[in-house]
Coordinates of C-alpha atoms in Angstrom, one line a residue:
M2 CA 95.5 58.6 -25.2
N3 CA 94.7 56.7 -24.3
M4 CA 94.4 55.8 -28.0
S5 CA 97.4 57.4 -27.7
T6 CA 100.3 59.4 -30.2
G7 CA 104.9 63.7 -35.4
G8 CA 110.2 69.3 -41.7
V9 CA 112.5 67.8 -43.7
V10 CA 112.7 64.0 -43.2
R11 CA 116.3 62.9 -43.1
L12 CA 117.3 59.3 -43.4
G13 CA 120.3 59.5 -41.0
R14 CA 122.6 61.6 -43.2
M15 CA 121.1 61.5 -46.7
R16 CA 123.7 60.3 -49.2
R17 CA 123.4 61.1 -52.8
K18 CA 123.7 58.2 -55.2
T19 CA 125.9 58.3 -58.3
R20 CA 123.9 56.1 -60.6
M21 CA 122.1 59.0 -62.2
I22 CA 125.5 60.5 -63.1
G23 CA 126.4 57.1 -64.5
A24 CA 123.3 56.9 -66.6
W25 CA 123.9 60.5 -67.8
V26 CA 127.4 59.7 -68.8
A27 CA 126.3 56.4 -70.5
G28 CA 123.7 58.3 -72.5
C29 CA 126.2 60.9 -73.7
M30 CA 128.6 58.0 -74.8
A31 CA 125.8 56.4 -76.8
L32 CA 125.0 59.6 -78.6
A33 CA 128.6 60.3 -79.3
W34 CA 129.4 56.9 -80.8
P35 CA 128.4 57.5 -84.5
M36 CA 130.1 60.9 -84.4
I37 CA 133.4 59.2 -83.4
S38 CA 133.1 56.8 -86.4
Q39 CA 132.7 59.6 -88.9
A40 CA 135.5 61.5 -87.3
E41 CA 137.9 58.7 -87.9
E42 CA 137.3 59.1 -91.7
A43 CA 137.5 62.9 -91.8
K44 CA 140.0 63.3 -89.0
P45 CA 139.0 66.9 -88.1
N46 CA 140.8 69.1 -85.6
I47 CA 138.6 68.6 -82.5
T48 CA 138.7 71.3 -79.8
P49 CA 137.7 69.8 -76.4
A50 CA 134.5 71.2 -75.0
P51 CA 134.6 73.1 -71.7
T52 CA 133.9 71.2 -68.6
V53 CA 130.2 71.4 -67.6
A54 CA 129.3 71.7 -63.9
V55 CA 126.6 69.1 -63.2
S56 CA 124.2 70.2 -60.5
E57 CA 123.3 67.6 -57.9
E58 CA 119.8 68.9 -57.5
P59 CA 118.3 66.4 -59.9
L60 CA 119.6 63.7 -57.6
A61 CA 117.6 65.0 -54.6
S62 CA 114.8 62.6 -55.3
L63 CA 117.1 59.6 -55.0
A64 CA 117.3 57.7 -51.7
R65 CA 118.8 54.6 -50.2
P66 CA 117.5 52.3 -47.5
E67 CA 118.5 53.5 -44.0
Y68 CA 118.3 51.9 -40.5
A69 CA 116.4 54.9 -39.0
I70 CA 114.6 58.2 -39.8
S71 CA 114.4 61.5 -38.0
L72 CA 111.9 64.3 -38.5
Y73 CA 114.6 67.0 -38.1
G74 CA 118.4 66.9 -38.0
D75 CA 120.7 64.0 -37.2
L76 CA 119.9 60.9 -35.4
K77 CA 121.3 60.3 -31.9
Y78 CA 122.1 56.7 -32.5
G79 CA 124.4 55.5 -35.3
P80 CA 123.9 52.5 -37.6
E81 CA 126.0 50.3 -35.3
F82 CA 124.1 51.1 -32.1
T83 CA 123.2 48.1 -29.9
H84 CA 120.6 49.5 -27.6
F85 CA 119.1 52.8 -26.4
D86 CA 120.8 54.7 -23.6
Y87 CA 117.7 54.5 -21.3
V88 CA 117.7 50.7 -21.1
N89 CA 119.8 48.1 -19.4
P90 CA 120.8 45.6 -22.1
D91 CA 121.8 43.1 -19.5
A92 CA 118.6 43.3 -17.5
P93 CA 117.5 39.9 -16.2
K94 CA 114.4 38.4 -17.8
G95 CA 111.9 36.9 -15.5
G96 CA 109.5 37.5 -12.7
T97 CA 105.9 38.7 -12.5
L98 CA 104.6 42.3 -12.7
L99 CA 101.2 42.7 -11.1
D100 CA 99.5 45.9 -12.1
S101 CA 96.1 47.5 -12.0
S102 CA 93.5 49.3 -14.1
T103 CA 90.3 51.2 -13.3
G104 CA 86.9 50.3 -14.9
S105 CA 86.3 47.3 -17.0
F106 CA 86.8 45.9 -20.5
D107 CA 84.6 44.1 -23.1
T108 CA 86.9 43.5 -26.1
L109 CA 90.4 42.3 -27.1
N110 CA 90.4 44.4 -30.2
P111 CA 92.0 47.8 -29.4
F112 CA 91.8 49.1 -33.0
I113 CA 88.1 49.8 -33.4
L114 CA 85.7 52.4 -32.0
K115 CA 83.4 49.8 -30.5
G116 CA 83.8 48.6 -26.9
D117 CA 86.3 49.2 -24.1
A118 CA 89.5 47.4 -24.9
A119 CA 91.5 45.6 -22.3
I120 CA 94.6 47.3 -21.0
G121 CA 98.0 46.2 -22.3
L122 CA 96.9 45.0 -25.7
G123 CA 99.6 47.1 -27.3
L124 CA 102.2 44.7 -25.9
M125 CA 101.0 42.1 -28.4
Y126 CA 101.7 44.2 -31.5
D127 CA 105.0 45.4 -33.0
T128 CA 105.2 48.4 -35.3
L129 CA 107.3 48.9 -38.4
L130 CA 109.6 51.2 -36.6
V131 CA 110.2 52.1 -32.9
Q132 CA 110.3 55.7 -31.6
S133 CA 113.3 56.7 -29.5
M134 CA 112.3 58.1 -26.1
D135 CA 115.2 60.5 -25.9
E136 CA 114.8 62.4 -29.2
P137 CA 112.0 64.7 -30.4
F138 CA 110.9 62.4 -33.2
S139 CA 113.2 59.6 -34.4
E140 CA 112.4 56.0 -35.3
Y141 CA 114.6 53.0 -35.6
G142 CA 114.0 49.6 -37.3
L143 CA 111.9 46.8 -35.9
V144 CA 109.5 44.9 -38.2
A145 CA 111.0 47.0 -41.0
Q146 CA 114.7 46.7 -40.7
K147 CA 115.2 49.6 -43.1
V148 CA 113.2 52.4 -44.7
E149 CA 113.8 54.4 -47.8
V150 CA 112.5 58.0 -48.1
P151 CA 113.6 60.5 -50.8
Q152 CA 114.2 64.1 -50.0
D153 CA 111.1 65.2 -51.8
R154 CA 109.2 62.9 -49.4
S155 CA 107.0 61.5 -52.2
Y156 CA 107.0 57.9 -50.9
A157 CA 108.3 55.7 -48.1
T158 CA 109.5 52.1 -48.7
F159 CA 109.8 49.7 -45.8
F160 CA 112.0 46.7 -46.0
I161 CA 110.7 43.9 -43.7
N162 CA 113.2 42.0 -41.5
P163 CA 113.3 38.5 -42.9
A164 CA 113.4 37.2 -39.3
A165 CA 110.1 38.9 -38.4
R166 CA 107.5 36.5 -37.1
F167 CA 104.0 36.5 -35.6
S168 CA 103.4 34.9 -32.3
D169 CA 102.3 31.7 -34.1
D170 CA 105.7 31.6 -35.9
T171 CA 104.2 32.7 -39.2
R172 CA 106.5 34.9 -41.2
I173 CA 105.6 38.6 -41.5
T174 CA 105.3 39.7 -45.1
A175 CA 104.4 42.7 -47.2
D176 CA 100.9 41.3 -47.5
D177 CA 100.5 41.6 -43.7
V178 CA 101.6 45.3 -43.8
I179 CA 99.2 46.1 -46.6
F180 CA 96.4 44.2 -44.8
S181 CA 97.1 46.1 -41.6
F182 CA 97.0 49.5 -43.4
N183 CA 93.9 48.8 -45.4
T184 CA 92.0 47.2 -42.5
L185 CA 92.8 50.0 -40.1
I186 CA 91.5 52.7 -42.5
E187 CA 88.5 50.7 -43.7
K188 CA 87.3 49.0 -40.4
G189 CA 89.4 50.5 -37.6
N190 CA 88.8 53.6 -35.5
P191 CA 87.9 56.5 -37.8
T192 CA 91.0 58.4 -36.7
Y193 CA 93.2 56.0 -38.7
R194 CA 91.4 57.0 -41.9
Q195 CA 92.2 60.6 -41.2
Y196 CA 95.7 59.9 -39.9
Y197 CA 96.7 58.1 -43.0
A198 CA 94.7 60.3 -45.4
S199 CA 97.8 61.6 -47.3
V200 CA 98.7 58.1 -48.5
D201 CA 97.7 57.8 -52.2
H202 CA 98.3 54.1 -52.6
L203 CA 100.5 51.1 -51.7
E204 CA 102.8 49.0 -53.9
K205 CA 104.0 45.5 -53.0
L206 CA 107.5 45.4 -54.5
D207 CA 108.2 41.9 -53.3
D208 CA 107.3 39.6 -50.4
L209 CA 109.3 41.7 -47.9
T210 CA 109.1 45.2 -49.4
V211 CA 106.2 47.7 -49.3
K212 CA 106.1 51.1 -50.9
F213 CA 103.7 53.8 -49.6
V214 CA 103.2 56.5 -52.3
F215 CA 102.0 59.9 -51.0
K216 CA 99.6 62.5 -52.3
P217 CA 101.2 65.8 -53.2
G218 CA 101.7 68.1 -50.2
D219 CA 103.9 68.9 -47.3
N220 CA 103.0 66.2 -44.8
L221 CA 106.6 65.9 -43.7
E222 CA 106.1 63.5 -40.8
L223 CA 104.1 61.0 -42.8
P224 CA 106.9 58.4 -43.1
L225 CA 107.3 58.4 -39.4
I226 CA 103.6 58.1 -38.8
L227 CA 103.6 55.1 -41.1
G228 CA 106.4 53.7 -39.0
D229 CA 104.0 53.5 -36.1
I230 CA 101.6 51.2 -38.0
P231 CA 100.8 48.1 -35.8
V232 CA 101.5 44.9 -37.8
L233 CA 98.4 42.6 -37.9
P234 CA 98.3 39.0 -39.2
A235 CA 96.3 38.8 -42.4
H236 CA 96.0 35.0 -42.1
Y237 CA 94.4 35.3 -38.6
W238 CA 91.8 37.9 -39.6
K239 CA 91.0 36.3 -43.0
D240 CA 87.7 34.8 -41.8
K241 CA 86.9 37.2 -39.0
D242 CA 85.0 40.4 -38.8
F243 CA 87.6 43.0 -37.7
S244 CA 84.9 45.7 -37.0
K245 CA 83.3 43.8 -34.1
T246 CA 84.3 43.4 -30.5
T247 CA 85.7 40.0 -29.6
F248 CA 87.0 37.9 -26.8
D249 CA 88.9 35.5 -29.2
I250 CA 92.6 35.7 -28.3
P251 CA 94.3 37.2 -31.3
V252 CA 97.6 36.3 -32.9
G253 CA 100.0 39.2 -32.4
S254 CA 103.4 40.4 -33.6
G255 CA 104.9 41.8 -30.3
P256 CA 106.8 40.6 -27.3
Y257 CA 103.8 39.3 -25.3
M258 CA 100.8 37.0 -25.7
I259 CA 97.6 36.7 -23.8
K260 CA 97.7 33.8 -21.3
D261 CA 94.3 34.2 -19.7
F262 CA 91.6 36.7 -18.8
E263 CA 88.2 37.2 -17.2
P264 CA 86.1 39.9 -18.9
G265 CA 86.1 43.1 -16.8
R266 CA 88.2 41.6 -14.0
H267 CA 91.7 40.7 -15.1
I268 CA 94.0 39.9 -18.0
T269 CA 97.4 38.2 -18.0
Y270 CA 100.1 38.5 -20.6
V271 CA 103.1 36.1 -20.9
R272 CA 106.4 37.0 -22.6
N273 CA 107.0 35.2 -25.8
K274 CA 110.2 33.3 -25.2
N275 CA 110.6 32.9 -28.9
Y276 CA 110.1 36.6 -29.6
W277 CA 112.0 37.1 -32.8
A278 CA 113.1 40.7 -32.0
K279 CA 114.5 40.2 -28.5
D280 CA 118.0 41.2 -29.6
V281 CA 117.0 43.9 -32.2
P282 CA 118.7 47.1 -30.9
S283 CA 115.5 49.1 -30.7
V284 CA 114.0 46.7 -28.2
K285 CA 117.1 45.3 -26.5
G286 CA 116.8 45.6 -22.7
M287 CA 113.0 46.1 -22.8
Y288 CA 110.1 43.7 -22.0
N289 CA 111.9 42.0 -19.1
F290 CA 108.9 40.6 -17.2
D291 CA 107.9 37.0 -17.9
T292 CA 104.4 37.7 -16.8
I293 CA 102.3 40.8 -16.6
R294 CA 98.9 40.7 -15.0
Y295 CA 96.4 43.6 -14.7
D296 CA 93.6 43.4 -12.2
Y297 CA 90.6 45.8 -12.7
Y298 CA 89.1 47.9 -9.9
R299 CA 85.9 49.8 -9.9
D300 CA 86.8 52.1 -7.0
L301 CA 89.9 54.2 -6.9
D302 CA 90.2 54.0 -3.1
V303 CA 89.9 50.3 -3.1
E304 CA 92.5 50.1 -5.9
R305 CA 94.9 52.3 -3.8
Q306 CA 94.5 50.1 -0.7
A307 CA 95.0 47.0 -2.7
F308 CA 98.4 48.4 -3.6
F309 CA 99.4 48.8 0.0
A310 CA 98.3 45.2 0.6
G311 CA 100.7 44.0 -2.1
E312 CA 98.0 43.0 -4.6
Y313 CA 99.9 44.8 -7.3
Y314 CA 103.4 46.4 -7.3
Y315 CA 103.4 49.7 -9.1
R316 CA 101.2 52.8 -9.4
G317 CA 101.3 56.3 -10.7
E318 CA 99.6 58.5 -8.1
F319 CA 97.4 61.3 -9.5
S320 CA 96.0 62.6 -6.3
S321 CA 98.1 65.2 -4.6
R322 CA 96.2 64.8 -1.4
E323 CA 96.8 61.1 -1.3
W324 CA 100.5 61.6 -2.2
A325 CA 100.9 64.0 0.7
T326 CA 98.9 62.2 3.3
G327 CA 97.8 58.8 2.1
Y328 CA 101.2 57.0 2.0
D329 CA 102.0 57.1 5.7
K330 CA 101.7 53.3 5.8
P331 CA 104.0 50.6 7.4
P332 CA 105.4 49.3 4.0
V333 CA 106.3 52.9 3.1
R334 CA 107.8 53.7 6.5
N335 CA 109.9 50.5 6.5
G336 CA 111.2 51.0 2.9
N337 CA 109.3 48.1 1.3
I338 CA 107.4 50.6 -0.8
K339 CA 109.4 53.4 -2.5
K340 CA 108.0 56.9 -3.5
D341 CA 109.7 58.8 -6.3
L342 CA 109.1 62.0 -8.2
I343 CA 110.6 61.4 -11.6
P344 CA 111.0 64.5 -13.8
N345 CA 109.2 64.5 -17.1
H346 CA 110.2 66.9 -19.8
Q347 CA 107.4 65.8 -22.1
P348 CA 104.7 68.4 -22.9
R349 CA 102.0 67.9 -20.4
G350 CA 99.3 68.8 -22.9
M351 CA 95.9 70.2 -22.0
Q352 CA 93.9 68.8 -19.1
G353 CA 90.7 70.7 -18.6
F354 CA 87.0 70.9 -18.5
I355 CA 85.8 70.8 -22.1
M356 CA 82.9 73.0 -23.2
N357 CA 81.1 71.3 -26.1
A358 CA 80.8 74.2 -28.6
R359 CA 78.3 72.1 -30.6
R360 CA 75.7 73.0 -28.0
P361 CA 74.1 76.4 -28.6
L362 CA 74.8 77.3 -24.9
F363 CA 78.6 77.2 -25.5
A364 CA 78.7 78.4 -29.1
D365 CA 79.4 82.0 -28.1
H366 CA 83.1 82.7 -27.3
R367 CA 82.0 85.3 -24.7
V368 CA 80.1 82.7 -22.8
R369 CA 83.1 80.3 -22.8
R370 CA 85.3 83.1 -21.6
A371 CA 82.9 83.9 -18.8
L372 CA 83.0 80.4 -17.5
Q373 CA 86.7 80.6 -17.0
Y374 CA 85.8 82.4 -13.8
A375 CA 84.3 79.2 -12.4
M376 CA 87.8 77.9 -11.6
D377 CA 89.4 79.3 -8.5
F378 CA 92.7 77.4 -9.0
Q379 CA 94.6 79.3 -6.3
W380 CA 92.2 78.2 -3.6
L381 CA 92.0 74.7 -4.9
N382 CA 95.8 74.4 -4.9
R383 CA 96.0 75.5 -1.3
A384 CA 93.0 73.7 0.1
M385 CA 92.9 70.5 -1.8
F386 CA 96.2 70.0 -3.7
Y387 CA 98.7 70.8 -1.0
G388 CA 100.4 73.3 -3.3
A389 CA 101.5 70.5 -5.6
Y390 CA 100.3 71.7 -8.9
Q391 CA 100.9 74.5 -11.4
R392 CA 98.1 76.0 -13.5
T393 CA 97.8 74.7 -17.0
D394 CA 98.0 77.8 -19.3
S395 CA 98.9 76.2 -22.6
Y396 CA 98.0 73.2 -24.8
F397 CA 101.7 72.4 -24.8
V398 CA 102.6 73.3 -21.2
N399 CA 105.9 72.2 -19.8
S400 CA 107.7 72.6 -23.1
E401 CA 109.2 75.1 -25.5
L402 CA 106.1 74.7 -27.7
A403 CA 104.0 76.7 -25.3
A404 CA 103.0 80.3 -26.3
T405 CA 104.2 82.8 -23.8
G406 CA 104.2 86.6 -23.6
L407 CA 103.3 88.4 -26.8
P408 CA 103.7 86.8 -30.2
H409 CA 106.9 87.6 -32.1
G410 CA 109.1 86.3 -35.0
E411 CA 107.5 83.7 -37.3
E412 CA 104.7 83.2 -34.8
L413 CA 103.7 86.9 -35.2
D414 CA 104.1 86.7 -39.0
I415 CA 101.6 83.8 -39.1
L416 CA 99.1 85.4 -36.8
N417 CA 99.2 88.7 -38.7
K418 CA 97.8 86.8 -41.8
F419 CA 94.7 86.2 -39.8
R420 CA 94.5 89.4 -37.8
D421 CA 91.0 90.3 -39.0
K422 CA 89.7 86.9 -37.8
L423 CA 91.4 86.9 -34.4
P424 CA 90.7 88.8 -31.1
P425 CA 92.6 92.1 -31.1
D426 CA 93.8 91.4 -27.5
L427 CA 95.6 88.4 -28.8
F428 CA 98.3 90.7 -30.3
T429 CA 98.5 93.1 -27.3
K430 CA 98.0 90.9 -24.2
P431 CA 99.4 87.6 -23.0
Y432 CA 96.7 85.1 -22.5
S433 CA 95.8 84.9 -18.8
L434 CA 93.4 83.0 -16.6
P435 CA 91.5 84.5 -13.6
D436 CA 93.4 85.0 -10.4
Y437 CA 91.2 85.2 -7.4
D438 CA 94.2 85.9 -5.1
Q439 CA 94.9 89.4 -6.6
E440 CA 93.4 92.3 -4.7
N441 CA 89.6 92.2 -5.0
G442 CA 90.2 89.3 -7.3
R443 CA 86.8 87.6 -6.7
R444 CA 84.8 90.8 -7.2
K445 CA 86.7 91.6 -10.4
A446 CA 86.3 88.1 -11.7
L447 CA 82.5 88.2 -11.2
R448 CA 82.2 91.6 -12.7
E449 CA 84.2 90.6 -15.8
A450 CA 82.2 87.4 -16.2
M451 CA 78.9 89.1 -15.9
T452 CA 79.9 91.8 -18.4
L453 CA 80.7 89.1 -20.9
L454 CA 77.5 87.2 -20.3
N455 CA 75.4 90.4 -20.7
D456 CA 77.2 91.1 -24.0
A457 CA 76.3 87.6 -25.1
G458 CA 72.6 88.1 -24.4
W459 CA 72.2 86.9 -20.8
E460 CA 70.9 88.8 -17.8
L461 CA 70.1 88.2 -14.1
R462 CA 66.4 87.9 -13.2
D463 CA 65.6 87.0 -9.6
Q464 CA 69.2 85.8 -9.1
K465 CA 69.0 83.5 -12.1
L466 CA 70.8 84.0 -15.3
V467 CA 68.4 83.8 -18.2
N468 CA 68.4 84.5 -22.0
K469 CA 67.3 88.0 -22.6
K470 CA 65.1 87.0 -25.6
T471 CA 63.7 83.6 -24.5
G472 CA 63.9 83.7 -20.8
E473 CA 65.5 80.3 -20.7
P474 CA 67.7 79.7 -17.7
F475 CA 71.5 79.1 -18.1
R476 CA 71.8 75.5 -17.0
F477 CA 74.1 72.7 -18.0
S478 CA 75.5 69.4 -16.8
L479 CA 79.1 68.4 -16.1
M480 CA 79.8 64.7 -16.9
L481 CA 82.4 63.1 -14.6
R482 CA 84.0 59.6 -14.4
Q483 CA 86.4 60.2 -11.5
P484 CA 85.0 60.3 -8.0
G485 CA 87.8 62.7 -6.9
F486 CA 86.4 65.4 -9.2
E487 CA 83.2 65.7 -7.3
K488 CA 84.7 68.0 -4.8
I489 CA 86.1 70.2 -7.6
A490 CA 82.7 70.2 -9.2
L491 CA 81.1 71.5 -6.0
M492 CA 83.5 74.4 -5.9
M493 CA 82.7 75.3 -9.5
Q494 CA 79.0 74.9 -8.8
T495 CA 79.3 77.5 -6.0
R496 CA 81.2 80.0 -8.1
L497 CA 78.7 79.7 -11.0
R498 CA 75.7 80.2 -8.7
Q499 CA 77.1 83.6 -7.9
L500 CA 76.6 84.3 -11.6
G501 CA 73.1 82.9 -11.6
I502 CA 74.2 79.7 -13.5
E503 CA 73.0 76.3 -12.5
M504 CA 75.5 73.5 -13.1
D505 CA 74.5 69.9 -12.3
F506 CA 77.1 67.2 -12.3
R507 CA 76.9 63.5 -12.6
L508 CA 79.4 60.7 -12.0
I509 CA 79.0 57.8 -14.5
D510 CA 80.9 54.6 -15.1
S511 CA 83.9 54.5 -17.5
G512 CA 82.2 52.6 -20.3
Q513 CA 79.3 55.0 -20.4
W514 CA 81.6 58.0 -20.2
I515 CA 83.6 56.8 -23.2
N516 CA 80.5 56.1 -25.3
R517 CA 79.1 59.6 -24.6
L518 CA 82.4 61.3 -25.1
Q519 CA 83.0 59.6 -28.5
S520 CA 79.5 60.5 -29.6
Y521 CA 79.8 64.1 -28.3
D522 CA 76.8 63.6 -26.0
F523 CA 77.7 66.0 -23.2
D524 CA 77.6 69.6 -22.2
M525 CA 80.9 69.7 -20.3
T526 CA 83.3 67.0 -19.2
S527 CA 87.0 66.6 -18.2
F528 CA 89.7 65.3 -20.6
W529 CA 93.5 65.3 -21.0
W530 CA 94.9 65.8 -24.5
Q531 CA 98.5 64.5 -24.3
Q532 CA 101.1 66.0 -26.6
S533 CA 104.5 65.1 -28.0
L534 CA 107.6 67.0 -28.6
S535 CA 106.9 66.9 -32.3
P536 CA 103.2 67.8 -32.9
G537 CA 101.9 67.0 -36.3
N538 CA 99.1 65.1 -37.9
E539 CA 97.4 64.3 -34.6
Q540 CA 96.5 68.0 -34.2
R541 CA 93.9 67.5 -37.0
F542 CA 92.1 64.9 -34.8
Y543 CA 92.2 67.2 -31.8
W544 CA 91.2 70.6 -33.3
S545 CA 90.3 70.6 -37.0
S546 CA 86.9 71.4 -38.5
A547 CA 86.8 68.0 -40.3
A548 CA 87.3 66.2 -37.0
A549 CA 84.5 68.1 -35.2
D550 CA 81.8 66.0 -36.9
Q551 CA 83.8 62.7 -37.1
P552 CA 82.8 60.2 -34.3
G553 CA 85.8 58.9 -32.5
S554 CA 88.0 62.0 -33.1
R555 CA 89.4 63.9 -30.2
N556 CA 87.9 67.2 -31.2
F557 CA 85.6 66.9 -28.2
A558 CA 85.2 70.7 -28.0
G559 CA 83.6 70.8 -31.5
I560 CA 86.1 73.4 -32.7
K561 CA 85.4 74.7 -36.2
D562 CA 87.8 77.5 -37.0
P563 CA 89.3 78.0 -40.4
V564 CA 92.3 79.8 -38.8
V565 CA 93.0 76.7 -36.6
D566 CA 92.7 74.5 -39.7
Q567 CA 95.3 76.5 -41.6
I568 CA 97.7 76.8 -38.8
I569 CA 97.5 73.0 -38.2
D570 CA 98.6 72.6 -41.9
L571 CA 101.5 74.9 -41.2
V572 CA 102.6 72.9 -38.2
I573 CA 102.5 69.7 -40.2
S574 CA 104.5 71.2 -43.0
A575 CA 107.2 72.9 -40.9
S576 CA 110.6 72.4 -42.5
N577 CA 112.8 72.6 -39.4
R578 CA 112.6 72.5 -35.6
D579 CA 112.6 76.3 -35.1
S580 CA 109.7 76.7 -37.5
L581 CA 107.8 73.9 -35.9
V582 CA 108.2 75.6 -32.5
Q583 CA 107.0 78.9 -33.8
R584 CA 104.0 77.5 -35.7
T585 CA 103.0 75.4 -32.7
R586 CA 103.0 78.4 -30.5
A587 CA 100.8 80.2 -33.0
L588 CA 98.3 77.2 -32.8
D589 CA 98.5 77.2 -29.1
R590 CA 97.8 80.9 -28.8
V591 CA 94.7 80.7 -31.1
L592 CA 93.3 77.7 -29.2
L593 CA 93.8 79.5 -25.9
W594 CA 92.0 82.6 -27.0
G595 CA 89.2 80.4 -28.2
D596 CA 88.5 79.4 -24.5
Y597 CA 87.3 76.0 -25.5
T598 CA 88.4 74.5 -22.1
I599 CA 88.6 75.6 -18.5
P600 CA 92.3 74.6 -18.0
Q601 CA 93.1 72.6 -14.9
W602 CA 96.6 71.8 -13.6
Y603 CA 99.7 69.8 -14.1
Q604 CA 102.7 68.3 -12.3
P605 CA 106.0 68.5 -14.1
A606 CA 107.1 65.1 -12.7
D607 CA 105.6 61.7 -12.4
R608 CA 104.6 60.5 -9.0
L609 CA 105.5 56.8 -8.8
A610 CA 105.1 54.4 -5.9
Y611 CA 106.3 50.8 -6.2
W612 CA 107.2 47.8 -4.1
N613 CA 111.0 47.6 -3.7
I614 CA 111.4 44.6 -5.9
F615 CA 112.5 46.3 -9.1
G616 CA 115.7 47.3 -10.9
R617 CA 115.5 50.2 -13.3
P618 CA 117.9 52.0 -15.7
S619 CA 119.9 54.9 -14.4
V620 CA 118.9 57.1 -17.3
V621 CA 115.4 58.6 -17.6
P622 CA 114.7 59.6 -21.2
T623 CA 113.4 63.0 -22.1
K624 CA 109.9 61.6 -22.7
G625 CA 109.6 60.2 -19.3
N626 CA 109.7 56.9 -17.5
S627 CA 108.6 53.6 -19.1
M628 CA 107.8 50.6 -17.0
M629 CA 108.8 48.3 -19.9
T630 CA 112.4 49.3 -19.3
W631 CA 112.3 48.0 -15.6
W632 CA 112.9 44.5 -14.4
I633 CA 112.3 42.3 -11.3
D634 CA 115.5 42.1 -9.2
P635 CA 115.7 38.4 -8.1
D636 CA 117.3 39.2 -4.7
K637 CA 114.8 41.9 -3.8
S638 CA 111.9 39.7 -5.0
K639 CA 112.9 36.8 -2.8
K640 CA 113.4 39.1 0.2
L641 CA 109.8 40.5 0.0
G642 CA 108.2 37.4 -1.4
K643 CA 106.8 39.3 -4.4
G644 CA 107.6 39.4 -8.0
G645 CA 107.7 35.8 -8.9
Y646 CA 111.2 34.6 -7.7

């Protein structure tokens, strides 16, 4: 989400089986047999019965195992595909990738709420299926070589590849899948429990086959969600407490194993040369580095300078100022370091300052709307961002899922059902954010903000905003973990003082920030909700009333709105892509008009800088670049003396 992570489910092209027809015919023959015997004695004149048209609808519940599943429509890749288009199947294996991370870590268990897990642990675990990066939501076989889902979506059966092995060469079985599911929902991060809540029970059909039976409902993406289950070794965890943090190196199921680590400083992964799935089509051409090492840095500037010194080889740059001015270095000028803007067509999600609506100060929507005027984005973009960003104005910005203009079509039909519970302006005005650049923009902004605050029970006394009834001043704290945000906080502090509001801000370390965020112990902080092209169950963890009181969920804003809850259910149950888009726009619009965040900004491309030692595929998938499709070029590596050759 870092904890990272979406309708009719079609198994490729669903083929109807004929065995029910066969059974029906056999049953008719059995009933007819004694009648035929009597007829031989009486020899009556028999008039043939008219042909009866047999509807195939009763066959709809039948299914057959398929190599892949898709949420909507046909799959891009057929059953004979050998690799995804966005990989190089002939990429050389070898070399060393040095990478970095910010902060620290205190556990090697990434599946629980406790602790700050080391980066890269996902490389150790395979999932039942693998998501395609160039389709909205399709998955192809990995640990499960096939999956069976009926058209009524009442269950999903996964057929484990007989070749599947853990890193200690133990065979992966149905017992491991069942253990993984039960352990995650019982002892893992609470989000797993909610994510898999629509599973009624599991059935072990044999040593390599597991059936997930679903509760009644329209949770159409559930088979694909289950395809994302990480497969954990039951034999390894048998005598260990899964709920605790640990520095014991675990047995995994994925392409990499931990070689060594020093808590909070570095961790190194080595490619499993005996990885059972290296030639499976869904991973062919990926995981090409023999060694991957992550070094941890406490200071972003130190981390950046370490990159120029060649201490690590690849970085995504999130500072527009540094991208514009900080890369005028010798290795960049001489071509040893490359800078690229790689387009990203994935929804950029919502990055913003969250107002914790659990706090009485932010419980009133009028107050949250008034605080939108704390952000002078136009000035920030000119003065600090070098004009590099666009304003985030949607929870699904940079995609067709974003609500724009006025609601219409199915979106309007949905919103009309809740008209008496929604702001009237939602139906007549596009959602907009303050624009200080318009004529008299600042004066208008302050006037509108003060009007909202007065209506909410606040007034100015001696240049301080106080509660009309209690006299308590309007004061809150902004919790930060990124040093670069301090300058932005100063700008907001200045704007808010013009309203008589006192905003303090404090920079804290990553571990403390995570703990306070997960326990909702903050007034305001900054967060980025990432989104996919196929939103679904995860929306419950982000915005639902149930998630608001659940520690570890991502409903950091404390949203408790029955309208949001019902629209989330509609998103999850959308029967086709068009309906999903319309329903997601309705959800987006209601969230925007709730003003739970002060939206920040986004860049519709990834800023990447890397030492010129890599090869990479010519195709960038719709969902953006993945470093695990790159490889070390031996000739380039030898030339620069970096990369392990």
